[in-house]
Amino acid sequence: MNNCYTFHDVDSTWNEARDACRDMGAHLVTMETTDEWNKVKVYLAQKVKEAGSYTHYYIGLSKEAGTWKWTEAGSPGVTVATGDSRWQKNEPSPTPVEICGEINSFYKKQYGHFNNVACDAKDGGEGRTAKRGYICENY
């Protein structure tokens, strides 16, 4: 199965990102395996080398009923343990409003790891938080 990934440098909320992917006939990227995660990280590394590209991208991961799950496409309900090595150090944080997932190109000296953020984490041109784009996946 060949996956096609598209990176979108559009400052969005998680729900806006999910809707935009769906409008394209795709879904927010899910990385059920370490192999797929590593593949996405390679694309992410290439992407952030481009001038002006984002470093935070929403992914199809969210917290439902206290459990982190891939919520998109063919993997709804596949869980991601809080001790999974793909999380950034000290993540996911227990902050109640941070129930959506992102992948960062580089954060706290860790490359391409998952982080939990508020679903409406958006800069909005105010410079208060990092702009978040999104990664869509299609088969």
Steps between C-alpha positions, in 0.01 A plus 500: 500500500645835397413798709502852364574779747436869445623772732291812537648820640164651589459617860210285616323349793494118520136488387564738210793282396293180519220659297745631238653152455156345470399761241796374292390138534779432750540496879740633760807278498503194723823322586399165647845347450854614575585447133232743389603748769857485374380557143300807603802632694713484183240702310474740795877554501493580129204732545644711780816564299285709269500871575201608700359155569325422826645282773174387668249284315172356622463123463200266533558432869266608777406408855161338544367385838849525649675297226714625211371361171550531128161636402525513124456276196554129540635517852228645722548376849862382463659626821833669570626428849617796709834319538544461122850610393358720226382756758732787586666480838248579779209475254214457478448757771203459733357842407124436461451720191790345307313216330622532140825372353774661297843405374789745533805523280721593793406567857698468822781333305263229378425461133165391357328398821136531602369771728155568639352848454169676533286428194465870431874577529533753222714808469237711330768751405547604861834325560377335819564142393670317217303479179372151441454355157385146434594184316242319289531139396333323214532142378 
